[in-house]
Structures are given as structure tokens and as C-alpha cells.
Tab-separated table of C-alpha atoms and ligand atoms in Angstrom:
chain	number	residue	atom	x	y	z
A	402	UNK	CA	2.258	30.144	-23.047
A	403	UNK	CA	4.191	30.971	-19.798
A	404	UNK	CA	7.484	29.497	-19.644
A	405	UNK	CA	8.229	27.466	-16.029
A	406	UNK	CA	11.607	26.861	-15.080
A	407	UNK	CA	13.200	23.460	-16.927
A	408	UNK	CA	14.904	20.983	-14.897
A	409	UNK	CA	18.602	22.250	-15.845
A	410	UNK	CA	17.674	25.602	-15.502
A	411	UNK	CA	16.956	24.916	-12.221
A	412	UNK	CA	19.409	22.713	-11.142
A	413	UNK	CA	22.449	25.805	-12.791
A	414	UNK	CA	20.490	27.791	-10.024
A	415	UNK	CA	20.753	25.937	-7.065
A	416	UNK	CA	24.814	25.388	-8.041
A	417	UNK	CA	24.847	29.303	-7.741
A	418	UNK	CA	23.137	29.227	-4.226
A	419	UNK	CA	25.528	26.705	-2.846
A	420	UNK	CA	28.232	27.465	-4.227
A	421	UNK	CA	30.385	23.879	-2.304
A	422	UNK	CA	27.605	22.122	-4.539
A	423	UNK	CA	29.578	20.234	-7.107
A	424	UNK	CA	29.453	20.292	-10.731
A	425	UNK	CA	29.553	16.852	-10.366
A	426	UNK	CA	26.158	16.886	-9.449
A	427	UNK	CA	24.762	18.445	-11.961
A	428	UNK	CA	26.375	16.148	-14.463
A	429	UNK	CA	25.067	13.341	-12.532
A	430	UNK	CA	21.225	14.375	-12.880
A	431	UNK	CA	22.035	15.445	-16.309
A	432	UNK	CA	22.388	11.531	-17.302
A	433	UNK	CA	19.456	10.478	-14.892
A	434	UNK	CA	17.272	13.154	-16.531
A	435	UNK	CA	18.503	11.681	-19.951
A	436	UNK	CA	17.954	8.558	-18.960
A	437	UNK	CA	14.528	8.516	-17.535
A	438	UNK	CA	13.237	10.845	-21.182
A	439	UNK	CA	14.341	7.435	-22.831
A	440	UNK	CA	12.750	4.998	-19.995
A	441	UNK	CA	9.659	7.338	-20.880
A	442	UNK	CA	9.225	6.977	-24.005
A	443	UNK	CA	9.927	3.084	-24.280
A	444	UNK	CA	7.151	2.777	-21.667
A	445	UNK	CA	4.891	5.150	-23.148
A	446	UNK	CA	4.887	2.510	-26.288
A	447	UNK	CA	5.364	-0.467	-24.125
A	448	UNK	CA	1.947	-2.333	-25.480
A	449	UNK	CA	3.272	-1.991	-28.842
A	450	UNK	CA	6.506	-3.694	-29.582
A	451	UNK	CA	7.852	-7.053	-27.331
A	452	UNK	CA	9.387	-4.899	-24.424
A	453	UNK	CA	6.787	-6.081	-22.573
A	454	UNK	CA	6.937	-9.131	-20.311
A	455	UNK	CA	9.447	-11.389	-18.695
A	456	UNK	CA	12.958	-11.499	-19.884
A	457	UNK	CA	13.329	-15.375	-18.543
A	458	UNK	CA	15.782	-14.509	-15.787
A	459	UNK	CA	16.004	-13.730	-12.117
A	460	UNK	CA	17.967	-11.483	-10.483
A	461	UNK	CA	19.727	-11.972	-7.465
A	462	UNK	CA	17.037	-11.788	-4.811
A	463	UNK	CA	15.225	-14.320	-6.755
A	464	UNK	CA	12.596	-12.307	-8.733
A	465	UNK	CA	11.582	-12.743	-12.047
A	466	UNK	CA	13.137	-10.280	-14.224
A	467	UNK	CA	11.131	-8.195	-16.709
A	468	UNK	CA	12.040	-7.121	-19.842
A	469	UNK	CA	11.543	-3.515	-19.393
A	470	UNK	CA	13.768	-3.881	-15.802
A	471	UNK	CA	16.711	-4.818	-17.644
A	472	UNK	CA	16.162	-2.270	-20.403
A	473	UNK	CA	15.968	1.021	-17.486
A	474	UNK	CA	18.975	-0.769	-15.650
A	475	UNK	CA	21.177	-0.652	-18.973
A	476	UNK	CA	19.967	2.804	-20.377
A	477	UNK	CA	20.725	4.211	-16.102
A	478	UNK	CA	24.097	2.174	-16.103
A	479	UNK	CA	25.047	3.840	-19.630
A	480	UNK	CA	24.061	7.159	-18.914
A	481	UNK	CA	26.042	7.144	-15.613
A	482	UNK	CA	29.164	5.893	-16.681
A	483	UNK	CA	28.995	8.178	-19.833
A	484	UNK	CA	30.487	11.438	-17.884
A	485	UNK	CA	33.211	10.575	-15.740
A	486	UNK	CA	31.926	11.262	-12.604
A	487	UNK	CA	30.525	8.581	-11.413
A	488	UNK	CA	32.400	5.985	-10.163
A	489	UNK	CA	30.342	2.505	-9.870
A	490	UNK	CA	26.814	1.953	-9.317
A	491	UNK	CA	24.783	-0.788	-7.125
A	492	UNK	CA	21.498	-1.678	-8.406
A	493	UNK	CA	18.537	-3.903	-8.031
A	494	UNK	CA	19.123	-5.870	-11.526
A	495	UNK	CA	22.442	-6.026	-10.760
A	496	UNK	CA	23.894	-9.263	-8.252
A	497	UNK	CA	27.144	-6.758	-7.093
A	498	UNK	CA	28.290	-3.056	-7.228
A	499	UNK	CA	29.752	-2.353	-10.812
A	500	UNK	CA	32.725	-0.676	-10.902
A	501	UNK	CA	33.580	2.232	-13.713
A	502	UNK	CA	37.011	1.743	-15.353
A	503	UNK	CA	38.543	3.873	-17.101
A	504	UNK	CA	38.564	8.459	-15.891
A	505	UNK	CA	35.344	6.820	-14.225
A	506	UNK	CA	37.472	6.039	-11.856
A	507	UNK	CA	38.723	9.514	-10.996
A	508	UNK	CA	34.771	9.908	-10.516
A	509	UNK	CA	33.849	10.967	-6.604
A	510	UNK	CA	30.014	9.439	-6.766
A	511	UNK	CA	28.445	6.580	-6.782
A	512	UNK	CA	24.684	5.833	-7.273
A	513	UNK	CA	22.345	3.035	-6.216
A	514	UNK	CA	19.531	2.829	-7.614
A	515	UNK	CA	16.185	0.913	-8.679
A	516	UNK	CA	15.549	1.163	-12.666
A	517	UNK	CA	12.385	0.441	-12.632
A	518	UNK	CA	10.563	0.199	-9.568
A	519	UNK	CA	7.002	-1.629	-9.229
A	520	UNK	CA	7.292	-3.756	-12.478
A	521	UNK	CA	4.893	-6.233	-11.928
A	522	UNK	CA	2.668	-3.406	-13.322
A	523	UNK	CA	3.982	-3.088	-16.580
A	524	UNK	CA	2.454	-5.288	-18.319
A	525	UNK	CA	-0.467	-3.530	-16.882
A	526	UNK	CA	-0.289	-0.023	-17.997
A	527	UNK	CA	-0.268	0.952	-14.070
A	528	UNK	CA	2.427	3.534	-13.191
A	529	UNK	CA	6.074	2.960	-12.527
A	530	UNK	CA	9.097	4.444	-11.035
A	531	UNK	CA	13.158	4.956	-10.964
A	532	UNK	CA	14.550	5.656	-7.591
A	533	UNK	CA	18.209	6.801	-7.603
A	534	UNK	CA	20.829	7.430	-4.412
A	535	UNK	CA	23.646	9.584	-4.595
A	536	UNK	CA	26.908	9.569	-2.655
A	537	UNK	CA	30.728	10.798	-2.045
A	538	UNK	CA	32.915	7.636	-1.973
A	539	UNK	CA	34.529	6.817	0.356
A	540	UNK	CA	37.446	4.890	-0.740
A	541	UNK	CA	40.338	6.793	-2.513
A	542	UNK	CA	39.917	8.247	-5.948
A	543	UNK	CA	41.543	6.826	-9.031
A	544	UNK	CA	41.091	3.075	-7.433
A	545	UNK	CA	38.189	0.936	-8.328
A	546	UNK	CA	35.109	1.080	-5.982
A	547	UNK	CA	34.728	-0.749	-2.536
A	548	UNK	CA	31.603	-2.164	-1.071
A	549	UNK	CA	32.090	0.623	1.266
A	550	UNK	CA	31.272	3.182	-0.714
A	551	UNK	CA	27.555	1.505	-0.887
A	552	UNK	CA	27.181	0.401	2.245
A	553	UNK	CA	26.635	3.944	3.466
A	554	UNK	CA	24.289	5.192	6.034
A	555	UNK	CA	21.301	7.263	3.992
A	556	UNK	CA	21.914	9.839	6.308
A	557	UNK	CA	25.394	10.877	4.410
A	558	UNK	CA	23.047	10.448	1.271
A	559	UNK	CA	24.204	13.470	-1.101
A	560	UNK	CA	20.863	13.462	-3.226
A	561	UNK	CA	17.997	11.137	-4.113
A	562	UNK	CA	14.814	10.961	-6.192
A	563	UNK	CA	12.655	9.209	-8.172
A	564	UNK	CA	10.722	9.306	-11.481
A	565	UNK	CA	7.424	8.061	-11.783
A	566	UNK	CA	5.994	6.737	-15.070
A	567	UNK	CA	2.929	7.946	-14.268
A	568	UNK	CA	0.088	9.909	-16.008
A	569	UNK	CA	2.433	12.222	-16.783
A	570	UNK	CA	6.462	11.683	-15.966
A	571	UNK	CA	8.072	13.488	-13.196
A	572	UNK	CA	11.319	13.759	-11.845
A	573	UNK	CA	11.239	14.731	-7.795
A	574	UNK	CA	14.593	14.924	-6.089
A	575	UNK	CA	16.324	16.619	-3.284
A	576	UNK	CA	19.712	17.640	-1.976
A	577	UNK	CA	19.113	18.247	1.086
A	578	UNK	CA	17.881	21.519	0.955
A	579	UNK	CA	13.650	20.354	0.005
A	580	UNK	CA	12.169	18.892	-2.569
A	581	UNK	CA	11.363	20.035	-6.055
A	582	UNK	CA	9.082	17.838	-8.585
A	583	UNK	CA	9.478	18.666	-12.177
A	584	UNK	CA	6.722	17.428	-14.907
A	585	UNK	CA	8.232	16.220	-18.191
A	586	UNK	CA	6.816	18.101	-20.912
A	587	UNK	CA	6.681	15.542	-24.335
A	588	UNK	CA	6.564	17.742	-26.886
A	589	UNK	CA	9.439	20.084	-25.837
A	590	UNK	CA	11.651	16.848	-24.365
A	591	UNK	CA	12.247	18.908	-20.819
A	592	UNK	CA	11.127	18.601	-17.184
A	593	UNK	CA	9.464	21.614	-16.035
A	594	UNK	CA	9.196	23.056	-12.484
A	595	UNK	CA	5.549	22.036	-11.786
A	596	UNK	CA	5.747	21.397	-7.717
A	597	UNK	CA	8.455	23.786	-5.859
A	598	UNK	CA	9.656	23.140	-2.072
A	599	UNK	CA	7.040	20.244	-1.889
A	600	UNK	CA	5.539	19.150	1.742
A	601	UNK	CA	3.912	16.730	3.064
A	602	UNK	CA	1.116	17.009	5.435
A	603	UNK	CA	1.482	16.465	9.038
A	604	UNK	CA	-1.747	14.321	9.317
A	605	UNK	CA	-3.360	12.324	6.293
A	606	UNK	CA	-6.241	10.285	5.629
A	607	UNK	CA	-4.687	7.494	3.667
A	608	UNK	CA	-3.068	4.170	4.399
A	609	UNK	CA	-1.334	2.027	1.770
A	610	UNK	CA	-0.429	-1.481	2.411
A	611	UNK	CA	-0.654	-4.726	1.573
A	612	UNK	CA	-3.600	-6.087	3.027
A	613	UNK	CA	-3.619	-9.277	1.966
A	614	UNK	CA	-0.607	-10.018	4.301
A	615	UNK	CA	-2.560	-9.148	6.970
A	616	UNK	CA	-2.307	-12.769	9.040
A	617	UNK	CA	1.477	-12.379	8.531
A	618	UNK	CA	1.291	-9.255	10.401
A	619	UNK	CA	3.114	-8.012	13.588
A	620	UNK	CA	0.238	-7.637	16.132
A	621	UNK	CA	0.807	-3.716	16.605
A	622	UNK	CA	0.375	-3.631	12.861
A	623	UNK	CA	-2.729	-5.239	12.769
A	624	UNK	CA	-4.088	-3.110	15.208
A	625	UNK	CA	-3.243	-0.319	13.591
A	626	UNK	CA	-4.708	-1.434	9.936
A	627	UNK	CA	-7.930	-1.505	12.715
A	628	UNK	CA	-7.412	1.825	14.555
A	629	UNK	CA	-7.570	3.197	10.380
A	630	UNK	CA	-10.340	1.527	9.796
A	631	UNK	CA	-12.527	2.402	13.081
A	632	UNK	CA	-14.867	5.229	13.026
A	633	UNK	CA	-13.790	8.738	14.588
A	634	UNK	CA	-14.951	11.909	13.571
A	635	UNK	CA	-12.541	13.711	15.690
A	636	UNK	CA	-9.895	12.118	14.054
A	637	UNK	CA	-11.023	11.702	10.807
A	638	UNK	CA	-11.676	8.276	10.357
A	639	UNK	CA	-12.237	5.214	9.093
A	640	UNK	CA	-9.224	6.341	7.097
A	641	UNK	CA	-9.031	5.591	2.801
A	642	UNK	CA	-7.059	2.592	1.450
A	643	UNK	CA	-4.955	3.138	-1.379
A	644	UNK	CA	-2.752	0.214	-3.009
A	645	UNK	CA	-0.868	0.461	-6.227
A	646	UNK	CA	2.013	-1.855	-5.397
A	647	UNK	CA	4.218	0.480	-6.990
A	648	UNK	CA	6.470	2.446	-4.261
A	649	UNK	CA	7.219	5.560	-6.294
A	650	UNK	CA	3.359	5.963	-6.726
A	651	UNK	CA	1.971	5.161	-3.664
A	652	UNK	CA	4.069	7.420	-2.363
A	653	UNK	CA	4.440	10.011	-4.406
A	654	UNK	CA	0.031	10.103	-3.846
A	655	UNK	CA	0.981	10.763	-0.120
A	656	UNK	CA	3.680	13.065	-0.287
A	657	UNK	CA	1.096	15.045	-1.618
A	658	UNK	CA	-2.400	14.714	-0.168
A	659	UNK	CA	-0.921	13.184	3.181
A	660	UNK	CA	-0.450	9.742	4.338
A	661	UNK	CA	1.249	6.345	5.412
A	662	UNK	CA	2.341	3.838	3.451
A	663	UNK	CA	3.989	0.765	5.061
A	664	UNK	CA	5.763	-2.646	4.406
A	665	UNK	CA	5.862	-4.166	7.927
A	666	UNK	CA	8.192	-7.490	8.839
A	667	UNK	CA	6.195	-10.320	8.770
A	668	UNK	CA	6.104	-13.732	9.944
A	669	UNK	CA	6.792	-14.948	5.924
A	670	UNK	CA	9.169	-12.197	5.875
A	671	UNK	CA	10.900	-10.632	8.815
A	672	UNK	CA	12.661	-8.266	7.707
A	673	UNK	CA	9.728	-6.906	4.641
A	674	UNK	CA	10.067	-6.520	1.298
A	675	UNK	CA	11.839	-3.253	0.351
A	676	UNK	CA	15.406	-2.826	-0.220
A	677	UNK	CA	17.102	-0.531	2.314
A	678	UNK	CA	19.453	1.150	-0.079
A	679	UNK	CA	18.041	1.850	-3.177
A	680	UNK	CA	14.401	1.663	-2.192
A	681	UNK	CA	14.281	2.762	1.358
A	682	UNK	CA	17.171	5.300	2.098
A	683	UNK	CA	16.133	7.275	-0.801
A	684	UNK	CA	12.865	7.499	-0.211
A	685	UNK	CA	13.016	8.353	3.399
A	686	UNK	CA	15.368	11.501	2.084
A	687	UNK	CA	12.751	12.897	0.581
A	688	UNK	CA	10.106	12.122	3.101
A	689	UNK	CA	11.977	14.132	5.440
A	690	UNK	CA	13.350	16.825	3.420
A	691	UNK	CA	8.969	17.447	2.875
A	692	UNK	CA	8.520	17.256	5.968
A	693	UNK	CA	7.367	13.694	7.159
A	694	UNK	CA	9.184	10.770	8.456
A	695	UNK	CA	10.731	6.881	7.538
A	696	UNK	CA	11.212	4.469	10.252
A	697	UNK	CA	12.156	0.655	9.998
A	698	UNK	CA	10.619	0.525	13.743
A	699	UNK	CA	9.864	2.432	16.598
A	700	UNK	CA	12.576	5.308	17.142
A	701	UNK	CA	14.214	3.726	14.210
A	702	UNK	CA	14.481	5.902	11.502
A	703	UNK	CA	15.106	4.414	8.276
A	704	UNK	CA	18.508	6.814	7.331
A	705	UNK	CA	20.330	6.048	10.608
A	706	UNK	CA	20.519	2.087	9.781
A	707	UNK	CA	24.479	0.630	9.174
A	708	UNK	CA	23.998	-1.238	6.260
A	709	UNK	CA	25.731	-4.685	5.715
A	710	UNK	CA	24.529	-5.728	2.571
A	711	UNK	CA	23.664	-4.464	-0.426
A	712	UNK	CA	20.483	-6.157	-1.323
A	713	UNK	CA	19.462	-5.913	2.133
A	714	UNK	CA	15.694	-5.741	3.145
A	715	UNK	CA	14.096	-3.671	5.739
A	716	UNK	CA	10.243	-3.070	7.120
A	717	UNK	CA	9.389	0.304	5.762
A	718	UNK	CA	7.242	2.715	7.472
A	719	UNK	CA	7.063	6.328	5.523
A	720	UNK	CA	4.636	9.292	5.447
A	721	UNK	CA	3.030	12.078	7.423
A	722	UNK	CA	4.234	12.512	10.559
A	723	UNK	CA	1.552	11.957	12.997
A	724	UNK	CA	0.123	9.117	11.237
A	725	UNK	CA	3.874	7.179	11.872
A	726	UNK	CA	3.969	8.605	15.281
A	727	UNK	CA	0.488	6.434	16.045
A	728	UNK	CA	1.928	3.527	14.537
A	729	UNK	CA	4.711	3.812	16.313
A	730	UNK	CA	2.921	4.105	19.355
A	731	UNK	CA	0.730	0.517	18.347
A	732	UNK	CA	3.906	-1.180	17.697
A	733	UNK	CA	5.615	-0.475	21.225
A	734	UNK	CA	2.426	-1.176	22.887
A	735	UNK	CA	2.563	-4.782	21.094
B	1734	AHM	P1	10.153	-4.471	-7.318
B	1734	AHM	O1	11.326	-3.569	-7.118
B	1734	AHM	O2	10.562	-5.875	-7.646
B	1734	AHM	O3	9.157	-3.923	-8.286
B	1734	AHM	O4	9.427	-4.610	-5.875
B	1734	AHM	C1	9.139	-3.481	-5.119
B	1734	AHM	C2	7.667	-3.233	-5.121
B	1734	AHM	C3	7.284	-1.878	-4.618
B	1734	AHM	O5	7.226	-0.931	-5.639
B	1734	AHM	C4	5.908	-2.126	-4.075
B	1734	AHM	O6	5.559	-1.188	-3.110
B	1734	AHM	C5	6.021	-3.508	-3.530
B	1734	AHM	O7	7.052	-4.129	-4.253
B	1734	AHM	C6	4.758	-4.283	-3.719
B	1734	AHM	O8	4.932	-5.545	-3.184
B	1734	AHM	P2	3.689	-6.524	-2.992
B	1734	AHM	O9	3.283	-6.974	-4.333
B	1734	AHM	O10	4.238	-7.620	-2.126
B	1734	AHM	O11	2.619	-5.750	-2.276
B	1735	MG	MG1	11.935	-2.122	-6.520
């Protein structure tokens, strides 16, 4: 069998390229990487003990909390605080940022994140995903953590990734400099190098949205859920609808073949579903280090947005880059 490149292997590498690259990375995605192997296999045998279902609580933003969300939120939190280098995290299951005590707090990172993204599809063996942010702080180290340090810009975003639970688990991150996917091999326990310097298309054939919000929808939105629809051989169309209702998945599809994927505002909810900055930011990253682009709304990309709050939502526009241009075009024409 030919041996690929493992996760760590490849992540020793890339310190040696950049040499200003901390080691403090590398610790960090050593805990994510350890983290998501034991996400993976609690998932992989989630039909067969109780970790399935509700956990009879909501978190903050009102949602019904699973039982597998809080089990990925306390394996992440664990991992993270484990090494020392990360200070706090901020997290969807989690009502505030958490701060590290202890020689956590000499830690210059902290990392926002979404355990377990997409879980109303546990229960039905449809994929999954973890979506993780990395930053410097900014308030001084060896004191506890600040809202500050969260309510970043994704533009000064250090790393981000995500794992998807999928048919196979992969981890897909960047640092800025691309995007590498890695497929987790069970029987050896390690994350292989399976999809180097990923990129997107520049044009796709797929749309992914939530159709069934239509009515709530902006009026340049609905248009352009028509203009995919419409026939034009030129251009490719009627265009193919593709839904999970799991982020990491519906994107991770279009990173790859090419495509848009959108949560718009609507009249129900104005400012969409996603989370800005443990959903969105991270996710745009890695749009644009393929290749592609994030906006929130016309000439408004997604990483350039001040946040205020942590749980804060945002509409979410992501994916190849001409199909956002032409939505971006039916939105300022509406
Ligand atoms: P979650 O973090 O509570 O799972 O919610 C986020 C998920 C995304 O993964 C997915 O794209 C979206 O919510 C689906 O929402 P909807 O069911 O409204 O289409
Ligand atoms: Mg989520």
C-alpha cells in the first residue's frame, strides 16, 4: 500500500515552510484532530447506545440541544484546554466565552467553534460537521480572556476548518496559505492527505438552500432561486438542487464540484440563520483560500463584518465565484 502524508506529518511540514508559524498551532490542531477521532467514533455507533436524541435542554439561542451536541462540545472544550495554549473558547453550546485558568492563561489562542454542526441529522444517520476558528488574542497574556478576543473580524482569522462526519471523516483546514482536506483512515487512527491545495470552481451547477422559505424570501433572492431554475443552455441551466441542511456538507459538496449555497435574511428572520463567528467566518476562510467567495450582501463580504455579539446571526451567501457575483447582481437590482 502507498503511504500518503498523515495529518501531523503534514502539518510538522508546513511549520518548516513558515517558519513565524507557531508551535502553538500545531498543538492546537493536535487536540482538534484528537478530538474529532473521538466525535468519530461515538457517531459512527450513534444508533447503538442512548447518545442519540435530545438531551432536554436549550442552549442559548433557543434550540433544542442534542445529546451528541453536548458530547462534541465537552470532548472539543477538553481537548483544547488540555495543552496550554489555548486560552478560552466561544462556542455554540456554550451561552458565553469560557475562559482557561490556570498556564491556559499564558495561552495566545482562542477558538470558536461549532461541535457539531447540522444535528438535527443525527438521529438520521445523515452527515455532520465540526467547524473550528482560530485566533491571536488580543487582550494581554497571563489575564483571563475578554469578549474582545472573540469578537474579531474573520479577516484576522489565524486558521479554520471543519470535519465532516460524513461517508468517510475528513478534516479540511487552512492557514491562510490554501486548503488541504485529509481523510481519516479507521483502521490506522490517522488523517491522511487525500485532497491537496483544494479549489473551488469558478462557475457551478448547484444551488443549496432552503426552499421551503421561499415566501420569506428577499425579492432578489427569489428571483434568483428562478434565474437557477430557468432553462439556458449557454449557461448551463436549469441548475441542480442540493439540500442536506447540514453546512459542513453542503458545502463541502460545492467546494468541490462547484456551487452556491445560501441562507438569505428573511422576513421570519432578518438577519438568517447562521452564526457569523463560528459558522460563517470560518467557512468563508476557506471559501476564499479555494478560491470562491462569502458575502452577507452585496459587496459585503462575510470576513470584513465587526462583530458585536457572539451568537450573532448573519445571511450567508458562499460558493463559486460567478454564481455569487449573479446573485449579487439580483439582489442590488431588487
Ligand atoms: P445547527 O448548528 O443548530 O445544527 O444549525 C445550523 C444548520 C446548518 O448546518 C444548516 O445549513 C442549517 O442549520 C439548516 O437550517 P434549516 O433547517 O433551517 O434549513
Ligand atoms: Mg451550527
Amino acid at each position: 500500500m502507498e503511504m500518503t502524508k498523515t495529518l501531523g506529518e503534514f502539518i510538522v511540514e508546513r511549520q518548516a515552510e513558515y517558519p513565524n508559524a507557531s508551535g502553538a498551532l500545531t498543538s492546537i490542531f493536535s487536540s482538534i484532530r484528537l478530538a474529532s477521532k473521538v466525535v468519530h467514533r461515538e457517531i459512527n455507533k450513534a444508533g447503538l447506545g442512548d447518545i442519540n436524541g435530545a438531551a432536554g435542554e436549550e442552549n442559548v439561542q433557543g434550540e433544542e440541544q442534542q445529546k451528541l451536541d453536548i458530547y462534541a462540545n465537552e470532548k472539543f472544550k477538553s481537548a483544547l484546554a488540555a495543552r496550554g495554549v489555548v486560552c478560552g473558547i466561544a462556542s455554540e453550546e456554550e451561552d458565553k466565552y469560557v475562559n482557561f485558568e490556570g498556564n491556559s492563561q499564558d495561552g495566545e489562542y482562542v477558538v470558536l467553534m461549532d461541535p457539531l454542526d447540522g444535528s438535527s441529522n443525527i438521529d438520521v444517520n445523515v452527515s455532520v460537521g465540526t467547524i473550528f476558528s482560530i485566533y491571536k488574542r488580543v487582550s494581554e497574556v497571563g489575564q483571563p480572556v475578554t469578549s474582545e478576543d472573540f469578537l474579531q473580524p474573520g479577516d484576522k482569522q489565524v486558521a479554520a476548518g471543519y470535519v465532516i462526519y460524513g461517508s468517510s471523516t475528513m478534516l479540511v483546514y487552512t492557514t491562510g496559505n490554501g486548503v488541504n482536506g485529509f481523510t481519516f483512515d479507521p483502521s490506522l487512527g490517522v488523517f491522511c492527505l487525500s485532497h491537496p491545495d483544494m479549489k473551488t470552481p469558478e462557475d457551478g451547477k448547484i444551488y443549496s438552500v432552503n426552499e421551503g422559505n421561499y415566501i420569506h424570501f428577499p425579492e432578489g433572492v427569489k428571483k434568483y432561486i428562478k434565474y437557477c431554475q430557468q432553462e439556458d443552455a449557454a449557461t448551463n441551466r436549469p441548475y441542480t438542487s442540493r439540500y442536506i441542511g447540514s453546512l459542513v456538507s453542503d458545502f463541502h459538496r460545492n467546494l468541490i464540484k462547484g456551487g452556491i449555497y445560501f441562507y438569505p435574511p428573511s422576513s421570519s428572520h432578518p438577519s438568517g440563520k447562521l452564526r457569523l463567528l463560528y459558522e460563517c467566518n470560518p467557512i468563508a476562510f476557506l471559501a476564499e483560500q479555494a478560491g470562491g467567495s462569502a458575502i452577507a450582501a452585496p459587496d459585503q463580504r462575510i470576513m470584513e463584518l465587526k462583530p458585536t455579539e457572539l451568537h450573532q446571526r448573519t445571511p450567508f451567501f458562499v460558493g463559486s465565484n460567478n454564481m455569487i457575483a449573479k446573485v449579487e447582481e439580483f439582489m442590488r437590482e431588487n
